[in-house]
Amino acid sequence: MTDQRQEPTDAEARRAVPPVICYPTDTLPRPDLSLYRAARKTARPLSAVTVPPRDGRCFRVPAGHFFRITCREGAQVGDLNLWNAKDLSERFYSGKTRALHGSHVSTGDQLWSCFPFMRPMATILQDTLDWYGIDEFGGAVHDAIGTRCDPYTGRVLGGADYHYCCHSNLTRALAAETGLSLAEAEPNVHDVLNVFMCTGFTRDTGQYFMKASPVRPGDYLEFFAEIDLIGGLSACPGGDCGAEHTSDAAACFPLEVEVFAPAAGALGDWQSPALNPYDRSHGL
């Protein structure tokens, strides 16, 4: 192990090189938000699920329907997983969603599925926290950068088991929804969209940080389902995540998921996005 090297004489010039956006989105297909919003006006409630504090639940959303995650009682963040209801191997890909739309998502952004499927799974239609923007610390809401609190990292950092972290909550919820065993369900749990969570990276050390969520009762994040979905949502044991994200001491509250069905014909000839057209030959 050696000390940090002395800066080269051209260090400032190297730092001053301007950034280049990795994935320009000028040609990215855009969802028809006006069509979705018109259909939403006549949509009727279809089902609702309450996610208890420090626990998880699954819900199903047919393609072309809407689902809303609502804070009802107190500031609470949620960890969201999405799967293709017909094939669990197609699941939300937070990394590619982040690369295309940014570290935090809001109205008009889409949640993309993993390779080799890579297509939109859901489109954000409404976000009552879209006013928050990016604060003075670099924090913003609804992040696609955090992984989920889990018992494995807890073991590494604290040496104790905690079974009501978001990873375990989602594992139990998926097992209950599908009939899979815990061992079969767990590999399908994946990196999440942190709904309502306010996060960023520190400028000095580059560490992932969280701060108390600005969410309040009545706030919601609403989506349009682009394909048939199973959703999994955990009401994080950190509550608003203003102090810690795995805790029996934090004030925690339930979250509600509502599903809405559009009126017949409201979406016209809309169809689910096709699977990614790449031929998977990989140069051979």
PDB file of C-alpha atoms in Angstrom:
ATOM      1  CA  MET A   1       0.000   0.000   0.000  1.00  0.00           C
ATOM      2  CA  THR A   2       1.488   3.359  -1.010  1.00  0.00           C
ATOM      3  CA  ASP A   3       0.589   6.951  -0.340  1.00  0.00           C
ATOM      4  CA  GLN A   4      -1.413   8.854  -2.930  1.00  0.00           C
ATOM      5  CA  ARG A   5       0.718   9.969  -5.852  1.00  0.00           C
ATOM      6  CA  GLN A   6       1.651  13.590  -6.272  1.00  0.00           C
ATOM      7  CA  GLU A   7      -0.519  15.431  -8.786  1.00  0.00           C
ATOM      8  CA  PRO A   8       0.971  15.669 -12.283  1.00  0.00           C
ATOM      9  CA  THR A   9       1.614  19.114 -13.674  1.00  0.00           C
ATOM     10  CA  ASP A  10      -1.362  18.834 -16.031  1.00  0.00           C
ATOM     11  CA  ALA A  11      -3.798  17.624 -13.365  1.00  0.00           C
ATOM     12  CA  GLU A  12      -6.170  20.577 -13.685  1.00  0.00           C
ATOM     13  CA  ALA A  13      -6.220  20.271 -17.467  1.00  0.00           C
ATOM     14  CA  ARG A  14      -7.191  16.614 -17.169  1.00  0.00           C
ATOM     15  CA  ARG A  15      -9.969  17.447 -14.719  1.00  0.00           C
ATOM     16  CA  ALA A  16     -11.240  20.209 -16.987  1.00  0.00           C
ATOM     17  CA  VAL A  17     -12.051  17.853 -19.858  1.00  0.00           C
ATOM     18  CA  PRO A  18     -15.828  18.289 -20.440  1.00  0.00           C
ATOM     19  CA  PRO A  19     -18.131  15.292 -19.866  1.00  0.00           C
ATOM     20  CA  VAL A  20     -19.903  13.405 -22.631  1.00  0.00           C
ATOM     21  CA  ILE A  21     -23.366  11.887 -22.091  1.00  0.00           C
ATOM     22  CA  CYS A  22     -22.953   8.117 -22.376  1.00  0.00           C
ATOM     23  CA  TYR A  23     -26.367   7.405 -23.845  1.00  0.00           C
ATOM     24  CA  PRO A  24     -27.839  10.345 -25.794  1.00  0.00           C
ATOM     25  CA  THR A  25     -31.595   9.791 -25.817  1.00  0.00           C
ATOM     26  CA  ASP A  26     -32.568  11.853 -28.864  1.00  0.00           C
ATOM     27  CA  THR A  27     -33.614   8.687 -30.699  1.00  0.00           C
ATOM     28  CA  LEU A  28     -35.121   6.919 -27.680  1.00  0.00           C
ATOM     29  CA  PRO A  29     -38.759   6.007 -28.450  1.00  0.00           C
ATOM     30  CA  ARG A  30     -41.043   8.164 -26.337  1.00  0.00           C
ATOM     31  CA  PRO A  31     -44.275   7.013 -24.699  1.00  0.00           C
ATOM     32  CA  ASP A  32     -47.509   8.686 -25.772  1.00  0.00           C
ATOM     33  CA  LEU A  33     -48.228  10.434 -22.465  1.00  0.00           C
ATOM     34  CA  SER A  34     -51.228  12.276 -23.891  1.00  0.00           C
ATOM     35  CA  LEU A  35     -52.862   8.945 -24.797  1.00  0.00           C
ATOM     36  CA  TYR A  36     -52.104   7.479 -21.383  1.00  0.00           C
ATOM     37  CA  ARG A  37     -53.432  10.542 -19.563  1.00  0.00           C
ATOM     38  CA  ALA A  38     -56.633  10.551 -21.566  1.00  0.00           C
ATOM     39  CA  ALA A  39     -57.184   6.871 -20.787  1.00  0.00           C
ATOM     40  CA  ARG A  40     -56.428   7.453 -17.117  1.00  0.00           C
ATOM     41  CA  LYS A  41     -59.289   9.960 -16.811  1.00  0.00           C
ATOM     42  CA  THR A  42     -61.893   7.247 -17.368  1.00  0.00           C
ATOM     43  CA  ALA A  43     -60.055   4.386 -15.626  1.00  0.00           C
ATOM     44  CA  ARG A  44     -61.860   2.616 -12.797  1.00  0.00           C
ATOM     45  CA  PRO A  45     -60.404   1.106  -9.617  1.00  0.00           C
ATOM     46  CA  LEU A  46     -59.645  -2.582 -10.057  1.00  0.00           C
ATOM     47  CA  SER A  47     -57.786  -3.664  -6.929  1.00  0.00           C
ATOM     48  CA  ALA A  48     -55.791  -2.362  -3.981  1.00  0.00           C
ATOM     49  CA  VAL A  49     -53.063  -3.771  -1.752  1.00  0.00           C
ATOM     50  CA  THR A  50     -51.829  -2.379   1.557  1.00  0.00           C
ATOM     51  CA  VAL A  51     -48.149  -2.988   2.266  1.00  0.00           C
ATOM     52  CA  PRO A  52     -47.641  -3.154   6.052  1.00  0.00           C
ATOM     53  CA  PRO A  53     -44.695  -1.381   7.705  1.00  0.00           C
ATOM     54  CA  ARG A  54     -41.458  -3.399   7.582  1.00  0.00           C
ATOM     55  CA  ASP A  55     -43.049  -5.915   5.241  1.00  0.00           C
ATOM     56  CA  GLY A  56     -43.639  -6.560   1.556  1.00  0.00           C
ATOM     57  CA  ARG A  57     -46.516  -7.446  -0.737  1.00  0.00           C
ATOM     58  CA  CYS A  58     -46.928  -8.322  -4.404  1.00  0.00           C
ATOM     59  CA  PHE A  59     -49.585  -7.077  -6.802  1.00  0.00           C
ATOM     60  CA  ARG A  60     -50.501  -7.731 -10.426  1.00  0.00           C
ATOM     61  CA  VAL A  61     -51.090  -5.175 -13.161  1.00  0.00           C
ATOM     62  CA  PRO A  62     -52.295  -6.190 -16.645  1.00  0.00           C
ATOM     63  CA  ALA A  63     -50.663  -4.466 -19.599  1.00  0.00           C
ATOM     64  CA  GLY A  64     -52.399  -1.198 -20.419  1.00  0.00           C
ATOM     65  CA  HIS A  65     -53.535  -0.640 -16.827  1.00  0.00           C
ATOM     66  CA  PHE A  66     -52.344   1.876 -14.267  1.00  0.00           C
ATOM     67  CA  PHE A  67     -50.934   1.472 -10.767  1.00  0.00           C
ATOM     68  CA  ARG A  68     -50.371   4.073  -8.076  1.00  0.00           C
ATOM     69  CA  ILE A  69     -48.159   3.878  -4.979  1.00  0.00           C
ATOM     70  CA  THR A  70     -49.470   6.215  -2.294  1.00  0.00           C
ATOM     71  CA  CYS A  71     -48.180   7.420   1.062  1.00  0.00           C
ATOM     72  CA  ARG A  72     -51.247   7.350   3.342  1.00  0.00           C
ATOM     73  CA  GLU A  73     -50.294   7.852   6.985  1.00  0.00           C
ATOM     74  CA  GLY A  74     -46.750   9.162   7.391  1.00  0.00           C
ATOM     75  CA  ALA A  75     -43.459   9.674   5.569  1.00  0.00           C
ATOM     76  CA  GLN A  76     -42.400   6.282   4.241  1.00  0.00           C
ATOM     77  CA  VAL A  77     -40.192   5.034   1.418  1.00  0.00           C
ATOM     78  CA  GLY A  78     -40.721   1.851  -0.573  1.00  0.00           C
ATOM     79  CA  ASP A  79     -38.507  -0.523  -2.546  1.00  0.00           C
ATOM     80  CA  LEU A  80     -40.100  -1.578  -5.837  1.00  0.00           C
ATOM     81  CA  ASN A  81     -39.396  -4.673  -7.946  1.00  0.00           C
ATOM     82  CA  LEU A  82     -41.112  -5.429 -11.262  1.00  0.00           C
ATOM     83  CA  TRP A  83     -41.324  -8.722 -13.145  1.00  0.00           C
ATOM     84  CA  ASN A  84     -42.945  -9.840 -16.359  1.00  0.00           C
ATOM     85  CA  ALA A  85     -45.987 -11.695 -14.990  1.00  0.00           C
ATOM     86  CA  LYS A  86     -45.468 -14.444 -17.584  1.00  0.00           C
ATOM     87  CA  ASP A  87     -41.685 -14.814 -17.204  1.00  0.00           C
ATOM     88  CA  LEU A  88     -39.889 -13.833 -14.006  1.00  0.00           C
ATOM     89  CA  SER A  89     -36.538 -13.798 -15.807  1.00  0.00           C
ATOM     90  CA  GLU A  90     -37.611 -10.492 -17.381  1.00  0.00           C
ATOM     91  CA  ARG A  91     -37.284  -8.003 -14.562  1.00  0.00           C
ATOM     92  CA  PHE A  92     -36.589  -4.347 -13.868  1.00  0.00           C
ATOM     93  CA  TYR A  93     -33.050  -3.265 -14.794  1.00  0.00           C
ATOM     94  CA  SER A  94     -32.191  -0.327 -12.549  1.00  0.00           C
ATOM     95  CA  GLY A  95     -28.724   0.143 -14.059  1.00  0.00           C
ATOM     96  CA  LYS A  96     -29.916   0.638 -17.620  1.00  0.00           C
ATOM     97  CA  THR A  97     -32.852   2.746 -16.454  1.00  0.00           C
ATOM     98  CA  ARG A  98     -30.343   4.930 -14.633  1.00  0.00           C
ATOM     99  CA  ALA A  99     -28.088   5.131 -17.685  1.00  0.00           C
ATOM    100  CA  LEU A 100     -30.960   6.228 -19.928  1.00  0.00           C
ATOM    101  CA  HIS A 101     -32.945   8.527 -17.635  1.00  0.00           C
ATOM    102  CA  GLY A 102     -30.595   9.533 -14.831  1.00  0.00           C
ATOM    103  CA  SER A 103     -29.979   8.536 -11.239  1.00  0.00           C
ATOM    104  CA  HIS A 104     -33.496   9.577 -10.212  1.00  0.00           C
ATOM    105  CA  VAL A 105     -36.681   9.242 -12.252  1.00  0.00           C
ATOM    106  CA  SER A 106     -39.933  11.145 -12.571  1.00  0.00           C
ATOM    107  CA  THR A 107     -42.810  11.876 -14.948  1.00  0.00           C
ATOM    108  CA  GLY A 108     -42.285  10.550 -18.478  1.00  0.00           C
ATOM    109  CA  ASP A 109     -39.353   8.298 -17.566  1.00  0.00           C
ATOM    110  CA  GLN A 110     -39.650   4.574 -18.121  1.00  0.00           C
ATOM    111  CA  LEU A 111     -38.529   1.526 -16.152  1.00  0.00           C
ATOM    112  CA  TRP A 112     -36.621  -0.823 -18.485  1.00  0.00           C
ATOM    113  CA  SER A 113     -36.246  -4.585 -18.322  1.00  0.00           C
ATOM    114  CA  CYS A 114     -33.026  -6.601 -18.256  1.00  0.00           C
ATOM    115  CA  PHE A 115     -31.152  -8.217 -21.128  1.00  0.00           C
ATOM    116  CA  PRO A 116     -31.993  -9.831 -23.487  1.00  0.00           C
ATOM    117  CA  PHE A 117     -35.507  -8.394 -23.292  1.00  0.00           C
ATOM    118  CA  MET A 118     -34.658  -4.702 -22.778  1.00  0.00           C
ATOM    119  CA  ARG A 119     -37.943  -2.906 -23.300  1.00  0.00           C
ATOM    120  CA  PRO A 120     -40.076  -0.537 -21.227  1.00  0.00           C
ATOM    121  CA  MET A 121     -41.957  -2.292 -18.438  1.00  0.00           C
ATOM    122  CA  ALA A 122     -43.712   0.755 -17.001  1.00  0.00           C
ATOM    123  CA  THR A 123     -43.948   4.497 -17.648  1.00  0.00           C
ATOM    124  CA  ILE A 124     -44.169   7.082 -14.874  1.00  0.00           C
ATOM    125  CA  LEU A 125     -47.369   9.022 -15.512  1.00  0.00           C
ATOM    126  CA  GLN A 126     -47.700  11.213 -12.406  1.00  0.00           C
ATOM    127  CA  ASP A 127     -45.330  12.202  -9.604  1.00  0.00           C
ATOM    128  CA  THR A 128     -46.500  14.521  -6.842  1.00  0.00           C
ATOM    129  CA  LEU A 129     -42.879  15.036  -5.747  1.00  0.00           C
ATOM    130  CA  ASP A 130     -41.660  16.251  -9.148  1.00  0.00           C
ATOM    131  CA  TRP A 131     -41.269  19.725  -7.628  1.00  0.00           C
ATOM    132  CA  TYR A 132     -38.337  18.596  -5.457  1.00  0.00           C
ATOM    133  CA  GLY A 133     -35.641  18.632  -8.128  1.00  0.00           C
ATOM    134  CA  ILE A 134     -32.041  18.367  -6.926  1.00  0.00           C
ATOM    135  CA  ASP A 135     -31.291  19.931  -3.537  1.00  0.00           C
ATOM    136  CA  GLU A 136     -28.137  21.655  -2.291  1.00  0.00           C
ATOM    137  CA  PHE A 137     -26.641  18.334  -1.147  1.00  0.00           C
ATOM    138  CA  GLY A 138     -27.194  16.695  -4.534  1.00  0.00           C
ATOM    139  CA  GLY A 139     -30.193  14.762  -3.230  1.00  0.00           C
ATOM    140  CA  ALA A 140     -33.241  13.892  -5.329  1.00  0.00           C
ATOM    141  CA  VAL A 141     -36.284  11.615  -5.071  1.00  0.00           C
ATOM    142  CA  HIS A 142     -37.121   8.148  -6.547  1.00  0.00           C
ATOM    143  CA  ASP A 143     -33.645   6.719  -7.091  1.00  0.00           C
ATOM    144  CA  ALA A 144     -32.461   3.961  -9.375  1.00  0.00           C
ATOM    145  CA  ILE A 145     -29.058   3.767  -7.666  1.00  0.00           C
ATOM    146  CA  GLY A 146     -29.663   2.052  -4.339  1.00  0.00           C
ATOM    147  CA  THR A 147     -29.764  -1.734  -4.234  1.00  0.00           C
ATOM    148  CA  ARG A 148     -32.133  -2.456  -1.272  1.00  0.00           C
ATOM    149  CA  CYS A 149     -31.350  -3.077   2.379  1.00  0.00           C
ATOM    150  CA  ASP A 150     -30.497  -6.741   2.845  1.00  0.00           C
ATOM    151  CA  PRO A 151     -29.458  -9.233   5.538  1.00  0.00           C
ATOM    152  CA  TYR A 152     -26.161 -10.098   3.854  1.00  0.00           C
ATOM    153  CA  THR A 153     -24.726  -6.588   4.026  1.00  0.00           C
ATOM    154  CA  GLY A 154     -26.147  -6.369   7.546  1.00  0.00           C
ATOM    155  CA  ARG A 155     -24.124  -9.418   8.489  1.00  0.00           C
ATOM    156  CA  VAL A 156     -20.953  -7.936   6.992  1.00  0.00           C
ATOM    157  CA  LEU A 157     -21.326  -4.544   8.652  1.00  0.00           C
ATOM    158  CA  GLY A 158     -23.090  -5.408  11.896  1.00  0.00           C
ATOM    159  CA  GLY A 159     -22.676  -9.109  12.519  1.00  0.00           C
ATOM    160  CA  ALA A 160     -26.365  -9.694  13.263  1.00  0.00           C
ATOM    161  CA  ASP A 161     -29.351 -11.011  11.326  1.00  0.00           C
ATOM    162  CA  TYR A 162     -32.289  -8.754  10.462  1.00  0.00           C
ATOM    163  CA  HIS A 163     -35.144 -10.450   8.619  1.00  0.00           C
ATOM    164  CA  TYR A 164     -37.401  -7.492   7.795  1.00  0.00           C
ATOM    165  CA  CYS A 165     -35.102  -5.622   5.447  1.00  0.00           C
ATOM    166  CA  CYS A 166     -36.389  -4.911   1.939  1.00  0.00           C
ATOM    167  CA  HIS A 167     -34.588  -7.832   0.281  1.00  0.00           C
ATOM    168  CA  SER A 168     -36.158 -10.324   2.667  1.00  0.00           C
ATOM    169  CA  ASN A 169     -39.547  -8.596   2.503  1.00  0.00           C
ATOM    170  CA  LEU A 170     -39.553  -8.847  -1.295  1.00  0.00           C
ATOM    171  CA  THR A 171     -38.390 -12.466  -1.168  1.00  0.00           C
ATOM    172  CA  ARG A 172     -41.243 -13.468   1.150  1.00  0.00           C
ATOM    173  CA  ALA A 173     -43.757 -11.488  -0.913  1.00  0.00           C
ATOM    174  CA  LEU A 174     -42.721 -13.071  -4.219  1.00  0.00           C
ATOM    175  CA  ALA A 175     -42.766 -16.550  -2.708  1.00  0.00           C
ATOM    176  CA  ALA A 176     -46.278 -15.971  -1.358  1.00  0.00           C
ATOM    177  CA  GLU A 177     -47.515 -14.578  -4.686  1.00  0.00           C
ATOM    178  CA  THR A 178     -46.086 -17.289  -6.926  1.00  0.00           C
ATOM    179  CA  GLY A 179     -45.950 -20.397  -4.735  1.00  0.00           C
ATOM    180  CA  LEU A 180     -42.172 -20.575  -5.124  1.00  0.00           C
ATOM    181  CA  SER A 181     -40.074 -21.587  -2.141  1.00  0.00           C
ATOM    182  CA  LEU A 182     -37.944 -18.894  -0.506  1.00  0.00           C
ATOM    183  CA  ALA A 183     -34.857 -20.444  -2.115  1.00  0.00           C
ATOM    184  CA  GLU A 184     -36.518 -20.309  -5.544  1.00  0.00           C
ATOM    185  CA  ALA A 185     -37.926 -16.820  -5.109  1.00  0.00           C
ATOM    186  CA  GLU A 186     -34.818 -15.084  -3.762  1.00  0.00           C
ATOM    187  CA  PRO A 187     -32.714 -15.118  -6.981  1.00  0.00           C
ATOM    188  CA  ASN A 188     -35.526 -13.241  -8.727  1.00  0.00           C
ATOM    189  CA  VAL A 189     -35.364 -10.312  -6.296  1.00  0.00           C
ATOM    190  CA  HIS A 190     -33.338  -7.541  -7.878  1.00  0.00           C
ATOM    191  CA  ASP A 191     -32.090  -3.982  -7.500  1.00  0.00           C
ATOM    192  CA  VAL A 192     -34.993  -1.667  -6.878  1.00  0.00           C
ATOM    193  CA  LEU A 193     -36.563   1.643  -7.644  1.00  0.00           C
ATOM    194  CA  ASN A 194     -36.463   3.430  -4.298  1.00  0.00           C
ATOM    195  CA  VAL A 195     -39.880   5.079  -4.352  1.00  0.00           C
ATOM    196  CA  PHE A 196     -40.083   8.349  -2.349  1.00  0.00           C
ATOM    197  CA  MET A 197     -36.500   7.894  -1.091  1.00  0.00           C
ATOM    198  CA  CYS A 198     -34.274  11.000  -1.178  1.00  0.00           C
ATOM    199  CA  THR A 199     -30.679  10.109  -2.020  1.00  0.00           C
ATOM    200  CA  GLY A 200     -27.497  11.198  -3.752  1.00  0.00           C
ATOM    201  CA  PHE A 201     -23.715  10.922  -3.598  1.00  0.00           C
ATOM    202  CA  THR A 202     -21.440  12.991  -1.381  1.00  0.00           C
ATOM    203  CA  ARG A 203     -19.151  15.276  -3.333  1.00  0.00           C
ATOM    204  CA  ASP A 204     -16.082  14.669  -1.161  1.00  0.00           C
ATOM    205  CA  THR A 205     -16.102  10.874  -0.816  1.00  0.00           C
ATOM    206  CA  GLY A 206     -18.619   9.782  -3.472  1.00  0.00           C
ATOM    207  CA  GLN A 207     -20.599   7.800  -0.899  1.00  0.00           C
ATOM    208  CA  TYR A 208     -24.261   6.983  -1.374  1.00  0.00           C
ATOM    209  CA  PHE A 209     -26.299   9.025   1.097  1.00  0.00           C
ATOM    210  CA  MET A 210     -29.931   9.234   2.142  1.00  0.00           C
ATOM    211  CA  LYS A 211     -31.885  11.928   3.926  1.00  0.00           C
ATOM    212  CA  ALA A 212     -35.398  12.264   5.281  1.00  0.00           C
ATOM    213  CA  SER A 213     -37.867  11.839   2.436  1.00  0.00           C
ATOM    214  CA  PRO A 214     -40.007  14.862   1.541  1.00  0.00           C
ATOM    215  CA  VAL A 215     -43.014  12.554   1.008  1.00  0.00           C
ATOM    216  CA  ARG A 216     -46.174  13.372   2.941  1.00  0.00           C
ATOM    217  CA  PRO A 217     -49.570  11.670   3.255  1.00  0.00           C
ATOM    218  CA  GLY A 218     -51.388  11.976  -0.060  1.00  0.00           C
ATOM    219  CA  ASP A 219     -48.257  11.966  -2.217  1.00  0.00           C
ATOM    220  CA  TYR A 220     -48.079   9.292  -4.897  1.00  0.00           C
ATOM    221  CA  LEU A 221     -46.137   7.921  -7.837  1.00  0.00           C
ATOM    222  CA  GLU A 222     -48.284   6.546 -10.650  1.00  0.00           C
ATOM    223  CA  PHE A 223     -47.317   4.263 -13.531  1.00  0.00           C
ATOM    224  CA  PHE A 224     -48.718   2.906 -16.790  1.00  0.00           C
ATOM    225  CA  ALA A 225     -47.999  -0.825 -17.196  1.00  0.00           C
ATOM    226  CA  GLU A 226     -46.425  -1.431 -20.600  1.00  0.00           C
ATOM    227  CA  ILE A 227     -46.515  -5.244 -20.163  1.00  0.00           C
ATOM    228  CA  ASP A 228     -48.261  -7.691 -17.819  1.00  0.00           C
ATOM    229  CA  LEU A 229     -46.582  -7.135 -14.467  1.00  0.00           C
ATOM    230  CA  ILE A 230     -46.080  -8.604 -11.056  1.00  0.00           C
ATOM    231  CA  GLY A 231     -44.935  -5.829  -8.760  1.00  0.00           C
ATOM    232  CA  GLY A 232     -43.288  -6.271  -5.397  1.00  0.00           C
ATOM    233  CA  LEU A 233     -43.161  -3.435  -2.869  1.00  0.00           C
ATOM    234  CA  SER A 234     -41.459  -3.313   0.522  1.00  0.00           C
ATOM    235  CA  ALA A 235     -42.283  -0.630   3.082  1.00  0.00           C
ATOM    236  CA  CYS A 236     -38.682  -0.043   4.151  1.00  0.00           C
ATOM    237  CA  PRO A 237     -37.839  -0.598   7.837  1.00  0.00           C
ATOM    238  CA  GLY A 238     -36.076   2.774   7.747  1.00  0.00           C
ATOM    239  CA  GLY A 239     -39.367   4.681   7.490  1.00  0.00           C
ATOM    240  CA  ASP A 240     -38.493   7.983   5.830  1.00  0.00           C
ATOM    241  CA  CYS A 241     -34.805   6.916   5.838  1.00  0.00           C
ATOM    242  CA  GLY A 242     -33.777  10.083   7.628  1.00  0.00           C
ATOM    243  CA  ALA A 243     -31.548   8.192  10.064  1.00  0.00           C
ATOM    244  CA  GLU A 244     -31.083   4.541   9.073  1.00  0.00           C
ATOM    245  CA  HIS A 245     -32.611   2.102   6.624  1.00  0.00           C
ATOM    246  CA  THR A 246     -32.724  -1.107   8.686  1.00  0.00           C
ATOM    247  CA  SER A 247     -34.273  -0.440  12.045  1.00  0.00           C
ATOM    248  CA  ASP A 248     -36.945  -1.503  14.500  1.00  0.00           C
ATOM    249  CA  ALA A 249     -36.786   1.977  16.028  1.00  0.00           C
ATOM    250  CA  ALA A 250     -37.660   4.148  13.009  1.00  0.00           C
ATOM    251  CA  ALA A 251     -41.264   5.298  12.631  1.00  0.00           C
ATOM    252  CA  CYS A 252     -42.699   3.224   9.778  1.00  0.00           C
ATOM    253  CA  PHE A 253     -46.022   3.438   7.980  1.00  0.00           C
ATOM    254  CA  PRO A 254     -47.958   1.388   5.416  1.00  0.00           C
ATOM    255  CA  LEU A 255     -47.984   2.113   1.704  1.00  0.00           C
ATOM    256  CA  GLU A 256     -50.928   1.525  -0.627  1.00  0.00           C
ATOM    257  CA  VAL A 257     -50.870   0.203  -4.189  1.00  0.00           C
ATOM    258  CA  GLU A 258     -53.977   0.753  -6.308  1.00  0.00           C
ATOM    259  CA  VAL A 259     -54.571  -0.689  -9.774  1.00  0.00           C
ATOM    260  CA  PHE A 260     -56.867   1.024 -12.279  1.00  0.00           C
ATOM    261  CA  ALA A 261     -58.400  -0.419 -15.465  1.00  0.00           C
ATOM    262  CA  PRO A 262     -58.900   1.827 -18.516  1.00  0.00           C
ATOM    263  CA  ALA A 263     -62.299   2.057 -20.177  1.00  0.00           C
ATOM    264  CA  ALA A 264     -62.832  -0.197 -23.185  1.00  0.00           C
ATOM    265  CA  GLY A 265     -61.253   1.340 -26.257  1.00  0.00           C
ATOM    266  CA  ALA A 266     -59.588   4.162 -24.321  1.00  0.00           C
ATOM    267  CA  LEU A 267     -56.131   3.162 -25.579  1.00  0.00           C
ATOM    268  CA  GLY A 268     -57.170   2.691 -29.211  1.00  0.00           C
ATOM    269  CA  ASP A 269     -54.771   0.337 -31.005  1.00  0.00           C
ATOM    270  CA  TRP A 270     -52.027   0.591 -28.375  1.00  0.00           C
ATOM    271  CA  GLN A 271     -49.885  -2.542 -27.966  1.00  0.00           C
ATOM    272  CA  SER A 272     -47.222  -3.623 -25.501  1.00  0.00           C
ATOM    273  CA  PRO A 273     -43.637  -2.902 -26.580  1.00  0.00           C
ATOM    274  CA  ALA A 274     -42.036  -5.734 -28.526  1.00  0.00           C
ATOM    275  CA  LEU A 275     -39.005  -7.558 -27.197  1.00  0.00           C
ATOM    276  CA  ASN A 276     -35.685  -5.961 -28.061  1.00  0.00           C
ATOM    277  CA  PRO A 277     -34.896  -6.744 -31.731  1.00  0.00           C
ATOM    278  CA  TYR A 278     -31.190  -7.481 -31.288  1.00  0.00           C
ATOM    279  CA  ASP A 279     -30.536 -10.893 -32.888  1.00  0.00           C
ATOM    280  CA  ARG A 280     -28.290 -12.128 -30.024  1.00  0.00           C
ATOM    281  CA  SER A 281     -25.641 -13.396 -32.421  1.00  0.00           C
ATOM    282  CA  HIS A 282     -22.910 -11.516 -30.481  1.00  0.00           C
ATOM    283  CA  GLY A 283     -20.649 -11.386 -33.504  1.00  0.00           C
ATOM    284  CA  LEU A 284     -20.665 -15.114 -34.267  1.00  0.00           C
TER     285      LEU A 284
END
